[in-house]
PDB file of C-alpha atoms and ligand atoms in Angstrom:
ATOM      1  CA  UNK I   1     106.638  78.046 125.542  1.00 95.00           C
ATOM      2  CA  UNK I   2     108.507  79.546 122.279  1.00 98.00           C
ATOM      3  CA  UNK I   3     111.189  77.910 120.041  1.00 98.00           C
ATOM      4  CA  UNK I   4     113.320  80.443 118.413  1.00 98.00           C
ATOM      5  CA  UNK I   5     115.327  79.600 115.379  1.00 98.00           C
ATOM      6  CA  UNK I   6     117.570  82.241 113.451  1.00 98.00           C
ATOM      7  CA  UNK I   7     118.923  81.981 109.916  1.00 97.00           C
ATOM      8  CA  UNK I   8     120.573  84.811 108.214  1.00 97.00           C
ATOM      9  CA  UNK I   9     118.294  87.867 108.743  1.00 97.00           C
ATOM     10  CA  UNK I  10     115.260  85.701 109.556  1.00 98.00           C
ATOM     11  CA  UNK I  11     113.657  84.440 112.835  1.00 98.00           C
ATOM     12  CA  UNK I  12     111.315  81.883 113.026  1.00 98.00           C
ATOM     13  CA  UNK I  13     109.364  81.608 116.424  1.00 98.00           C
ATOM     14  CA  UNK I  14     107.071  78.568 116.974  1.00 98.00           C
ATOM     15  CA  UNK I  15     104.405  78.641 119.765  1.00 98.00           C
ATOM     16  CA  UNK I  16     104.828  75.460 121.825  1.00 98.00           C
ATOM     17  CA  UNK I  17     102.013  74.332 124.175  1.00 97.00           C
ATOM     18  CA  UNK I  18     101.432  71.280 122.122  1.00 97.00           C
ATOM     19  CA  UNK I  19      99.189  69.506 124.594  1.00 97.00           C
ATOM     20  CA  UNK I  20      96.920  72.678 124.807  1.00 98.00           C
ATOM     21  CA  UNK I  21      96.720  73.316 121.293  1.00 98.00           C
ATOM     22  CA  UNK I  22      99.068  76.318 121.643  1.00 98.00           C
ATOM     23  CA  UNK I  23      96.090  78.013 123.863  1.00 98.00           C
ATOM     24  CA  UNK I  24      97.543  81.442 124.402  1.00 98.00           C
ATOM     25  CA  UNK I  25      97.772  82.057 128.140  1.00 97.00           C
ATOM     26  CA  UNK I  26      99.104  85.385 129.775  1.00 97.00           C
ATOM     27  CA  UNK I  27     102.653  83.833 130.084  1.00 97.00           C
ATOM     28  CA  UNK I  28     103.042  83.033 126.395  1.00 98.00           C
ATOM     29  CA  UNK I  29     101.772  86.223 125.140  1.00 98.00           C
ATOM     30  CA  UNK I  30     103.940  87.976 127.546  1.00 98.00           C
ATOM     31  CA  UNK I  31     106.946  85.998 126.376  1.00 98.00           C
ATOM     32  CA  UNK I  32     105.976  86.512 122.687  1.00 98.00           C
ATOM     33  CA  UNK I  33     105.666  90.202 123.221  1.00 98.00           C
ATOM     34  CA  UNK I  34     109.114  90.332 124.825  1.00 98.00           C
ATOM     35  CA  UNK I  35     110.868  88.228 122.395  1.00 98.00           C
ATOM     36  CA  UNK I  36     109.299  90.300 119.324  1.00 98.00           C
ATOM     37  CA  UNK I  37     110.288  93.512 120.947  1.00 98.00           C
ATOM     38  CA  UNK I  38     113.774  92.237 121.248  1.00 98.00           C
ATOM     39  CA  UNK I  39     113.822  91.086 117.742  1.00 98.00           C
ATOM     40  CA  UNK I  40     112.557  94.571 116.705  1.00 98.00           C
ATOM     41  CA  UNK I  41     115.453  96.141 118.320  1.00 98.00           C
ATOM     42  CA  UNK I  42     117.941  93.690 116.893  1.00 97.00           C
ATOM     43  CA  UNK I  43     119.411  95.422 113.877  1.00 95.00           C
ATOM     44  CA  UNK I  44     120.359  91.941 112.275  1.00 96.00           C
ATOM     45  CA  UNK I  45     116.953  90.828 112.117  1.00 98.00           C
ATOM     46  CA  UNK I  46     114.811  91.907 109.212  1.00 98.00           C
ATOM     47  CA  UNK I  47     111.831  89.453 109.160  1.00 98.00           C
ATOM     48  CA  UNK I  48     109.949  87.289 111.447  1.00 98.00           C
ATOM     49  CA  UNK I  49     107.724  83.930 110.899  1.00 98.00           C
ATOM     50  CA  UNK I  50     105.475  82.959 113.700  1.00 98.00           C
ATOM     51  CA  UNK I  51     104.114  79.639 113.566  1.00 98.00           C
ATOM     52  CA  UNK I  52     102.507  76.763 115.665  1.00 98.00           C
ATOM     53  CA  UNK I  53     102.494  72.936 115.077  1.00 97.00           C
ATOM     54  CA  UNK I  54     100.800  70.811 112.439  1.00 95.00           C
ATOM     55  CA  UNK I  55      97.626  70.505 114.820  1.00 97.00           C
ATOM     56  CA  UNK I  56      97.189  74.249 115.586  1.00 98.00           C
ATOM     57  CA  UNK I  57      98.698  77.707 115.095  1.00 98.00           C
ATOM     58  CA  UNK I  58      96.828  78.458 118.341  1.00 98.00           C
ATOM     59  CA  UNK I  59      93.282  77.462 119.372  1.00 98.00           C
ATOM     60  CA  UNK I  60      92.705  80.772 121.134  1.00 98.00           C
ATOM     61  CA  UNK I  61      93.112  82.587 124.535  1.00 98.00           C
ATOM     62  CA  UNK I  62      93.430  79.880 127.332  1.00 98.00           C
ATOM     63  CA  UNK I  63      89.969  79.159 128.339  1.00 98.00           C
ATOM     64  CA  UNK I  64      90.961  77.990 131.920  1.00 98.00           C
ATOM     65  CA  UNK I  65      92.530  81.271 132.517  1.00 97.00           C
ATOM     66  CA  UNK I  66      89.839  83.332 131.151  1.00 97.00           C
ATOM     67  CA  UNK I  67      87.005  81.423 133.100  1.00 97.00           C
ATOM     68  CA  UNK I  68      88.876  82.317 136.402  1.00 96.00           C
ATOM     69  CA  UNK I  69      89.531  86.076 135.676  1.00 96.00           C
ATOM     70  CA  UNK I  70      87.060  88.658 137.116  1.00 96.00           C
ATOM     71  CA  UNK I  71      86.470  91.814 135.010  1.00 96.00           C
ATOM     72  CA  UNK I  72      88.648  94.009 137.311  1.00 97.00           C
ATOM     73  CA  UNK I  73      91.530  91.607 136.871  1.00 96.00           C
ATOM     74  CA  UNK I  74      91.429  92.145 133.488  1.00 96.00           C
ATOM     75  CA  UNK I  75      91.661  95.846 134.221  1.00 96.00           C
ATOM     76  CA  UNK I  76      94.494  95.524 136.839  1.00 96.00           C
ATOM     77  CA  UNK I  77      96.583  93.080 134.684  1.00 93.00           C
ATOM     78  CA  UNK I  78      96.151  95.279 131.522  1.00 95.00           C
ATOM     79  CA  UNK I  79      95.286  92.085 129.894  1.00 95.00           C
ATOM     80  CA  UNK I  80      95.444  93.328 126.180  1.00 97.00           C
ATOM     81  CA  UNK I  81      98.658  95.562 126.791  1.00 97.00           C
ATOM     82  CA  UNK I  82     100.909  92.523 125.416  1.00 98.00           C
ATOM     83  CA  UNK I  83      98.597  92.128 122.468  1.00 98.00           C
ATOM     84  CA  UNK I  84      99.163  95.939 121.687  1.00 97.00           C
ATOM     85  CA  UNK I  85     102.821  95.443 121.993  1.00 98.00           C
ATOM     86  CA  UNK I  86     102.587  92.462 119.395  1.00 98.00           C
ATOM     87  CA  UNK I  87     100.374  94.451 117.087  1.00 96.00           C
ATOM     88  CA  UNK I  88     102.682  97.481 116.969  1.00 96.00           C
ATOM     89  CA  UNK I  89     106.098  95.496 116.170  1.00 98.00           C
ATOM     90  CA  UNK I  90     107.628  97.380 113.210  1.00 98.00           C
ATOM     91  CA  UNK I  91     109.279  94.696 111.531  1.00 98.00           C
ATOM     92  CA  UNK I  92     107.333  92.292 109.004  1.00 98.00           C
ATOM     93  CA  UNK I  93     105.783  89.310 110.600  1.00 98.00           C
ATOM     94  CA  UNK I  94     104.535  86.489 108.623  1.00 98.00           C
ATOM     95  CA  UNK I  95     102.148  83.936 110.079  1.00 98.00           C
ATOM     96  CA  UNK I  96     102.635  80.152 108.966  1.00 98.00           C
ATOM     97  CA  UNK I  97      99.226  78.472 109.969  1.00 98.00           C
ATOM     98  CA  UNK I  98      98.693  74.833 110.237  1.00 97.00           C
ATOM     99  CA  UNK I  99      95.523  73.438 111.945  1.00 97.00           C
ATOM    100  CA  UNK I 100      93.535  75.843 114.109  1.00 98.00           C
ATOM    101  CA  UNK I 101      93.706  79.446 114.153  1.00 98.00           C
ATOM    102  CA  UNK I 102      90.698  80.029 116.463  1.00 98.00           C
ATOM    103  CA  UNK I 103      89.657  83.014 118.505  1.00 98.00           C
ATOM    104  CA  UNK I 104      92.838  84.616 119.885  1.00 98.00           C
ATOM    105  CA  UNK I 105      94.802  82.490 117.499  1.00 98.00           C
ATOM    106  CA  UNK I 106      93.110  84.073 114.612  1.00 98.00           C
ATOM    107  CA  UNK I 107      93.561  87.484 116.253  1.00 98.00           C
ATOM    108  CA  UNK I 108      97.227  86.693 116.804  1.00 98.00           C
ATOM    109  CA  UNK I 109      97.371  85.612 113.018  1.00 98.00           C
ATOM    110  CA  UNK I 110      95.851  88.798 112.198  1.00 98.00           C
ATOM    111  CA  UNK I 111      98.506  90.739 114.186  1.00 98.00           C
ATOM    112  CA  UNK I 112     100.902  89.443 111.676  1.00 98.00           C
ATOM    113  CA  UNK I 113     101.381  91.378 108.183  1.00 98.00           C
ATOM    114  CA  UNK I 114     100.776  88.166 106.032  1.00 98.00           C
ATOM    115  CA  UNK I 115      99.516  84.894 106.536  1.00 98.00           C
ATOM    116  CA  UNK I 116     100.370  81.750 104.632  1.00 98.00           C
ATOM    117  CA  UNK I 117      98.121  78.654 105.603  1.00 98.00           C
ATOM    118  CA  UNK I 118      98.061  75.000 105.197  1.00 98.00           C
ATOM    119  CA  UNK I 119      95.001  73.633 102.985  1.00 98.00           C
ATOM    120  CA  UNK I 120      93.966  71.736 106.100  1.00 96.00           C
ATOM    121  CA  UNK I 121      94.080  75.176 108.309  1.00 98.00           C
ATOM    122  CA  UNK I 122      90.953  76.235 110.052  1.00 98.00           C
ATOM    123  CA  UNK I 123      89.944  79.913 110.970  1.00 98.00           C
ATOM    124  CA  UNK I 124      87.290  81.045 113.371  1.00 98.00           C
ATOM    125  CA  UNK I 125      86.186  83.185 116.116  1.00 98.00           C
ATOM    126  CA  UNK I 126      84.071  81.010 118.295  1.00 98.00           C
ATOM    127  CA  UNK I 127      84.063  83.133 121.375  1.00 98.00           C
ATOM    128  CA  UNK I 128      80.330  83.576 120.971  1.00 98.00           C
ATOM    129  CA  UNK I 129      79.943  79.944 121.645  1.00 98.00           C
ATOM    130  CA  UNK I 130      81.582  80.753 125.150  1.00 98.00           C
ATOM    131  CA  UNK I 131      79.268  83.598 125.921  1.00 98.00           C
ATOM    132  CA  UNK I 132      81.707  86.239 124.940  1.00 98.00           C
ATOM    133  CA  UNK I 133      83.116  88.155 121.688  1.00 98.00           C
ATOM    134  CA  UNK I 134      86.448  88.577 120.484  1.00 98.00           C
ATOM    135  CA  UNK I 135      88.549  90.785 122.421  1.00 97.00           C
ATOM    136  CA  UNK I 136      91.812  91.316 120.485  1.00 97.00           C
ATOM    137  CA  UNK I 137      90.776  92.672 117.224  1.00 96.00           C
ATOM    138  CA  UNK I 138      88.394  90.067 115.969  1.00 97.00           C
ATOM    139  CA  UNK I 139      85.514  92.495 115.427  1.00 98.00           C
ATOM    140  CA  UNK I 140      87.689  95.152 114.487  1.00 97.00           C
ATOM    141  CA  UNK I 141      90.679  94.071 112.373  1.00 95.00           C
ATOM    142  CA  UNK I 142      88.621  91.159 111.111  1.00 97.00           C
ATOM    143  CA  UNK I 143      86.107  93.414 109.730  1.00 98.00           C
ATOM    144  CA  UNK I 144      88.628  95.511 107.895  1.00 96.00           C
ATOM    145  CA  UNK I 145      90.217  92.581 106.660  1.00 96.00           C
ATOM    146  CA  UNK I 146      87.132  90.550 105.309  1.00 97.00           C
ATOM    147  CA  UNK I 147      84.536  93.124 105.264  1.00 97.00           C
ATOM    148  CA  UNK I 148      81.335  93.500 107.457  1.00 98.00           C
ATOM    149  CA  UNK I 149      79.240  90.409 105.929  1.00 98.00           C
ATOM    150  CA  UNK I 150      81.727  87.803 106.232  1.00 98.00           C
ATOM    151  CA  UNK I 151      82.905  89.074 109.695  1.00 98.00           C
ATOM    152  CA  UNK I 152      79.253  89.033 110.841  1.00 98.00           C
ATOM    153  CA  UNK I 153      79.053  85.474 109.945  1.00 98.00           C
ATOM    154  CA  UNK I 154      82.146  84.441 111.401  1.00 98.00           C
ATOM    155  CA  UNK I 155      81.730  86.122 114.573  1.00 98.00           C
ATOM    156  CA  UNK I 156      78.072  85.711 115.111  1.00 98.00           C
ATOM    157  CA  UNK I 157      77.994  81.693 114.280  1.00 98.00           C
ATOM    158  CA  UNK I 158      81.403  80.922 115.804  1.00 98.00           C
ATOM    159  CA  UNK I 159      81.904  78.354 112.903  1.00 98.00           C
ATOM    160  CA  UNK I 160      85.253  77.404 111.531  1.00 98.00           C
ATOM    161  CA  UNK I 161      86.035  78.376 108.069  1.00 98.00           C
ATOM    162  CA  UNK I 162      88.641  76.580 105.562  1.00 98.00           C
ATOM    163  CA  UNK I 163      91.741  78.091 104.215  1.00 98.00           C
ATOM    164  CA  UNK I 164      90.142  78.247 100.829  1.00 98.00           C
ATOM    165  CA  UNK I 165      87.392  80.554 102.215  1.00 98.00           C
ATOM    166  CA  UNK I 166      89.878  82.542 104.219  1.00 98.00           C
ATOM    167  CA  UNK I 167      91.852  83.053 100.928  1.00 98.00           C
ATOM    168  CA  UNK I 168      88.796  83.858  98.802  1.00 98.00           C
ATOM    169  CA  UNK I 169      87.843  86.568 101.629  1.00 97.00           C
ATOM    170  CA  UNK I 170      91.344  88.164 101.650  1.00 97.00           C
ATOM    171  CA  UNK I 171      92.155  87.186 105.126  1.00 98.00           C
ATOM    172  CA  UNK I 172      95.233  85.182 104.098  1.00 98.00           C
ATOM    173  CA  UNK I 173      97.965  85.524 101.319  1.00 98.00           C
ATOM    174  CA  UNK I 174      98.124  82.058 100.202  1.00 98.00           C
ATOM    175  CA  UNK I 175      97.389  78.333 100.674  1.00 98.00           C
ATOM    176  CA  UNK I 176      99.938  75.480 100.428  1.00 98.00           C
ATOM    177  CA  UNK I 177     100.073  71.815 101.232  1.00 98.00           C
ATOM    178  CA  UNK I 178     100.612  71.226 104.972  1.00 97.00           C
ATOM    179  CA  UNK I 179     104.190  70.420 104.736  1.00 97.00           C
ATOM    180  CA  UNK I 180     105.110  73.417 102.667  1.00 98.00           C
ATOM    181  CA  UNK I 181     103.660  76.274 104.947  1.00 98.00           C
ATOM    182  CA  UNK I 182     106.678  77.001 107.045  1.00 98.00           C
ATOM    183  CA  UNK I 183     108.949  76.799 103.674  1.00 98.00           C
ATOM    184  CA  UNK I 184     106.657  78.932 102.079  1.00 98.00           C
ATOM    185  CA  UNK I 185     106.624  81.531 104.836  1.00 98.00           C
ATOM    186  CA  UNK I 186     110.303  81.356 105.372  1.00 98.00           C
ATOM    187  CA  UNK I 187     110.754  81.941 101.649  1.00 98.00           C
ATOM    188  CA  UNK I 188     108.693  85.025 101.799  1.00 98.00           C
ATOM    189  CA  UNK I 189     110.683  86.207 105.044  1.00 98.00           C
ATOM    190  CA  UNK I 190     113.947  85.754 103.134  1.00 98.00           C
ATOM    191  CA  UNK I 191     112.798  87.547 100.176  1.00 98.00           C
ATOM    192  CA  UNK I 192     111.590  90.593 102.321  1.00 98.00           C
ATOM    193  CA  UNK I 193     114.652  90.465 104.231  1.00 97.00           C
ATOM    194  CA  UNK I 194     116.755  90.997 101.043  1.00 96.00           C
ATOM    195  CA  UNK I 195     114.824  94.636 100.939  1.00 97.00           C
ATOM    196  CA  UNK I 196     116.155  97.731 102.363  1.00 97.00           C
ATOM    197  CA  UNK I 197     115.082  97.350 105.936  1.00 97.00           C
ATOM    198  CA  UNK I 198     114.207 101.045 106.728  1.00 97.00           C
ATOM    199  CA  UNK I 199     111.908 101.322 103.780  1.00 98.00           C
ATOM    200  CA  UNK I 200     110.344  97.856 104.812  1.00 98.00           C
ATOM    201  CA  UNK I 201     109.389  99.228 108.087  1.00 97.00           C
ATOM    202  CA  UNK I 202     108.141 102.550 106.981  1.00 98.00           C
ATOM    203  CA  UNK I 203     106.022 100.630 104.056  1.00 98.00           C
ATOM    204  CA  UNK I 204     104.462  98.453 106.897  1.00 98.00           C
ATOM    205  CA  UNK I 205     103.799 101.464 108.997  1.00 97.00           C
ATOM    206  CA  UNK I 206     102.197 103.227 106.114  1.00 98.00           C
ATOM    207  CA  UNK I 207     100.044 100.495 104.915  1.00 98.00           C
ATOM    208  CA  UNK I 208      98.854 100.005 108.509  1.00 97.00           C
ATOM    209  CA  UNK I 209      97.947 103.713 108.514  1.00 97.00           C
ATOM    210  CA  UNK I 210      95.819 103.208 105.617  1.00 96.00           C
ATOM    211  CA  UNK I 211      93.435 101.152 107.670  1.00 92.00           C
ATOM    212  CA  UNK I 212      93.613 103.583 110.584  1.00 93.00           C
ATOM    213  CA  UNK I 213      93.485 107.076 109.202  1.00 97.00           C
ATOM    214  CA  UNK I 214      91.294 109.073 106.987  1.00 97.00           C
ATOM    215  CA  UNK I 215      92.893 109.318 103.361  1.00 98.00           C
ATOM    216  CA  UNK I 216      94.397 112.828 103.560  1.00 98.00           C
ATOM    217  CA  UNK I 217      96.147 111.762 106.698  1.00 98.00           C
ATOM    218  CA  UNK I 218      97.292 108.577 105.398  1.00 98.00           C
ATOM    219  CA  UNK I 219      98.634 110.172 102.341  1.00 98.00           C
ATOM    220  CA  UNK I 220     100.375 112.947 104.502  1.00 98.00           C
ATOM    221  CA  UNK I 221     102.271 109.879 106.343  1.00 98.00           C
ATOM    222  CA  UNK I 222     103.177 108.203 103.223  1.00 98.00           C
ATOM    223  CA  UNK I 223     104.572 111.384 101.804  1.00 98.00           C
ATOM    224  CA  UNK I 224     106.492 112.309 104.955  1.00 98.00           C
ATOM    225  CA  UNK I 225     107.883 108.372 104.955  1.00 98.00           C
ATOM    226  CA  UNK I 226     108.824 108.818 101.370  1.00 98.00           C
ATOM    227  CA  UNK I 227     110.774 112.080 101.901  1.00 98.00           C
ATOM    228  CA  UNK I 228     112.548 110.519 105.064  1.00 98.00           C
ATOM    229  CA  UNK I 229     113.767 107.694 103.031  1.00 98.00           C
ATOM    230  CA  UNK I 230     115.992 110.131 100.955  1.00 98.00           C
ATOM    231  CA  UNK I 231     118.031 110.490 104.008  1.00 97.00           C
ATOM    232  CA  UNK I 232     118.939 106.524 104.060  1.00 97.00           C
ATOM    233  CA  UNK I 233     121.996 105.161 102.679  1.00 97.00           C
ATOM    234  CA  UNK I 234     120.042 102.281 101.222  1.00 98.00           C
ATOM    235  CA  UNK I 235     118.087 104.822  99.031  1.00 98.00           C
ATOM    236  CA  UNK I 236     121.304 106.199  97.378  1.00 98.00           C
ATOM    237  CA  UNK I 237     122.567 102.501  97.049  1.00 97.00           C
ATOM    238  CA  UNK I 238     119.251 101.327  95.568  1.00 98.00           C
ATOM    239  CA  UNK I 239     119.126 104.166  92.965  1.00 98.00           C
ATOM    240  CA  UNK I 240     122.761 104.041  92.279  1.00 98.00           C
ATOM    241  CA  UNK I 241     122.741 100.398  91.611  1.00 98.00           C
ATOM    242  CA  UNK I 242     120.071 100.962  89.370  1.00 98.00           C
ATOM    243  CA  UNK I 243     121.652 103.438  87.351  1.00 98.00           C
ATOM    244  CA  UNK I 244     124.885 101.348  87.216  1.00 98.00           C
ATOM    245  CA  UNK I 245     123.000  98.224  86.119  1.00 98.00           C
ATOM    246  CA  UNK I 246     124.214  96.176  89.172  1.00 97.00           C
ATOM    247  CA  UNK I 247     122.495  94.481  92.121  1.00 96.00           C
ATOM    248  CA  UNK I 248     122.116  96.745  95.186  1.00 96.00           C
ATOM    249  CA  UNK I 249     123.733  95.997  98.524  1.00 95.00           C
ATOM    250  CA  UNK I 250     121.307  97.096 101.214  1.00 96.00           C
ATOM    251  CA  UNK I 251     122.800  97.621 104.830  1.00 94.00           C
ATOM    252  CA  UNK I 252     119.780  98.898 106.767  1.00 93.00           C
ATOM    253  CA  UNK I 253     120.874 102.238 107.103  1.00 93.00           C
TER     254      UNK I 253
HETATM  255  C1  HXC F 301      92.533  76.331 126.934  1.00 51.39           C
HETATM  256  C2  HXC F 301      92.423  74.622 125.474  1.00 51.39           C
HETATM  257  C3  HXC F 301      91.955  75.547 124.410  1.00 51.39           C
HETATM  258  C4  HXC F 301      91.809  76.768 124.901  1.00 51.39           C
HETATM  259  C5  HXC F 301      92.112  73.428 123.217  1.00 51.39           C
HETATM  260  N1  HXC F 301      92.659  73.218 124.562  1.00 51.39           N
HETATM  261  N2  HXC F 301      91.945  74.797 123.323  1.00 51.39           N
HETATM  262  N3  HXC F 301      92.716  74.940 126.464  1.00 51.39           N
HETATM  263  N4  HXC F 301      91.954  76.899 126.130  1.00 51.39           N
HETATM  264  N5  HXC F 301      91.396  77.853 123.930  1.00 51.39           N
HETATM  265  C6  HXC F 301      93.029  71.982 125.067  1.00 51.39           C
HETATM  266  C7  HXC F 301      91.828  71.070 125.637  1.00 51.39           C
HETATM  267  O1  HXC F 301      91.086  71.603 126.662  1.00 51.39           O
HETATM  268  C8  HXC F 301      92.602  69.978 125.660  1.00 51.39           C
HETATM  269  O2  HXC F 301      93.156  69.912 126.868  1.00 51.39           O
HETATM  270  C9  HXC F 301      93.585  69.977 124.657  1.00 51.39           C
HETATM  271  O3  HXC F 301      93.893  71.344 124.303  1.00 51.39           O
HETATM  272  C10 HXC F 301      93.266  69.274 123.334  1.00 51.39           C
HETATM  273  O4  HXC F 301      92.095  69.778 122.737  1.00 51.39           O
HETATM  274  P1  HXC F 301      90.851  68.881 122.338  1.00 51.39           P
HETATM  275  O5  HXC F 301      89.571  69.716 122.705  1.00 51.39           O
HETATM  276  O6  HXC F 301      90.817  67.630 123.157  1.00 51.39           O
HETATM  277  O7  HXC F 301      91.306  68.520 120.898  1.00 51.39           O
HETATM  278  P2  HXC F 301      90.160  68.473 119.687  1.00 51.39           P
HETATM  279  O8  HXC F 301      89.113  67.542 120.027  1.00 51.39           O
HETATM  280  O9  HXC F 301      91.136  68.150 118.493  1.00 51.39           O
HETATM  281  O10 HXC F 301      89.415  69.722 119.503  1.00 51.39           O
HETATM  282  C11 HXC F 301      90.414  70.803 119.205  1.00 51.39           C
HETATM  283  C12 HXC F 301      89.723  72.243 119.238  1.00 51.39           C
HETATM  284  C13 HXC F 301      88.981  72.534 120.329  1.00 51.39           C
HETATM  285  C14 HXC F 301      88.641  72.509 118.076  1.00 51.39           C
HETATM  286  C15 HXC F 301      90.705  73.473 118.840  1.00 51.39           C
HETATM  287  O11 HXC F 301      90.068  72.135 121.326  1.00 51.39           O
HETATM  288  C16 HXC F 301      88.364  73.786 120.787  1.00 51.39           C
HETATM  289  O12 HXC F 301      87.465  74.078 120.253  1.00 51.39           O
HETATM  290  N6  HXC F 301      89.186  74.613 121.469  1.00 51.39           N
HETATM  291  C17 HXC F 301      88.709  75.754 121.846  1.00 51.39           C
HETATM  292  C18 HXC F 301      88.574  76.851 120.992  1.00 51.39           C
HETATM  293  C19 HXC F 301      88.016  78.155 121.467  1.00 51.39           C
HETATM  294  O13 HXC F 301      87.012  78.255 121.993  1.00 51.39           O
HETATM  295  N7  HXC F 301      89.016  79.428 121.082  1.00 51.39           N
HETATM  296  C20 HXC F 301      88.665  80.594 121.613  1.00 51.39           C
HETATM  297  C21 HXC F 301      89.010  80.917 123.056  1.00 51.39           C
HETATM  298  S1  HXC F 301      88.500  82.387 123.659  1.00 51.39           S
HETATM  299  P3  HXC F 301      93.078  68.417 127.871  1.00 51.39           P
HETATM  300  O14 HXC F 301      93.930  68.831 128.971  1.00 51.39           O
HETATM  301  O15 HXC F 301      91.553  68.205 128.091  1.00 51.39           O
HETATM  302  O16 HXC F 301      93.768  67.290 127.187  1.00 51.39           O
HETATM  303  C22 HXC F 301      89.453  83.405 123.031  1.00 51.39           C
HETATM  304  C23 HXC F 301      89.185  84.847 123.293  1.00 51.39           C
HETATM  305  C24 HXC F 301      90.269  85.895 122.720  1.00 51.39           C
HETATM  306  O17 HXC F 301      90.351  83.188 122.107  1.00 51.39           O
HETATM  307  C25 HXC F 301      90.250  87.102 123.578  1.00 51.39           C
HETATM  308  C26 HXC F 301      91.567  87.768 123.302  1.00 51.39           C
HETATM  309  C27 HXC F 301      92.752  87.344 123.984  1.00 51.39           C
END
């Protein structure tokens, strides 16, 4: 279901249900949440790339499974709990999107901190075509990401949109040729992995707070994180290296 490859401080996770366009059933989402939490605890790991295959990043939640689920079962299974676990991973996550990122697939990409997409990638929230609405952030985080007007269009029409459109709206970071997506995402992951890991984590958290909190609370979080970093060895190393005109060696402490 997942293919996991590690190189230096970077881990690549590939969703692997190719015959089902990487449809996200409960099992794959649970496995992904378990894996990400394990990597979050592994001090050697500093950045994670999440990808699919050339046809699909993920074509949404598994409709076979959804169609057979009763409302009370969603409650009893705590259906969205694993999505919350993924959303709150503290290390940087980069999505490399080829092909379809639809419904839960687009929402999973939005759980990542940055999205690199192929020029042939397709984004959409087609739940309306199934008689429902997005359930893992497709009305909330999407609206914060691209604004109300475009979110309305995406969610109310259920249409798919191109990578160029997603880029223009600010949903994704950049667009590459299809065979370059993974490399580009890995390059970015390695670049971030070379930075002081504690500062990277707190920076991620602080930026996310900007979308969640009123400004004064967000600024307060930022300032406290700023103070806290002065207790890290990497802060001393970073500033000392600057003063000594040498390259810093960050150790994640
Ligand atoms: C289950 C899926 C699936 C999905 C594709 N498949 N998407 N199975 N759930 N979301 C399966 C197909 O049934 C088919 O299986 C195989 O994958 C290949 O798909 P095709 O449709 O034959 O391929 P193609 O014609 O190329 O069309 C690709 C596609 C289309 C445009 C991506 O499959 C599609 O529209 N999929 C559904 C997209 C969608 O509605 N997503 C939102 C789901 S709801 P067989 O066995 O027939 O070969 C959602 C809610 C999120 O995400 C809530 C929060 C978690």
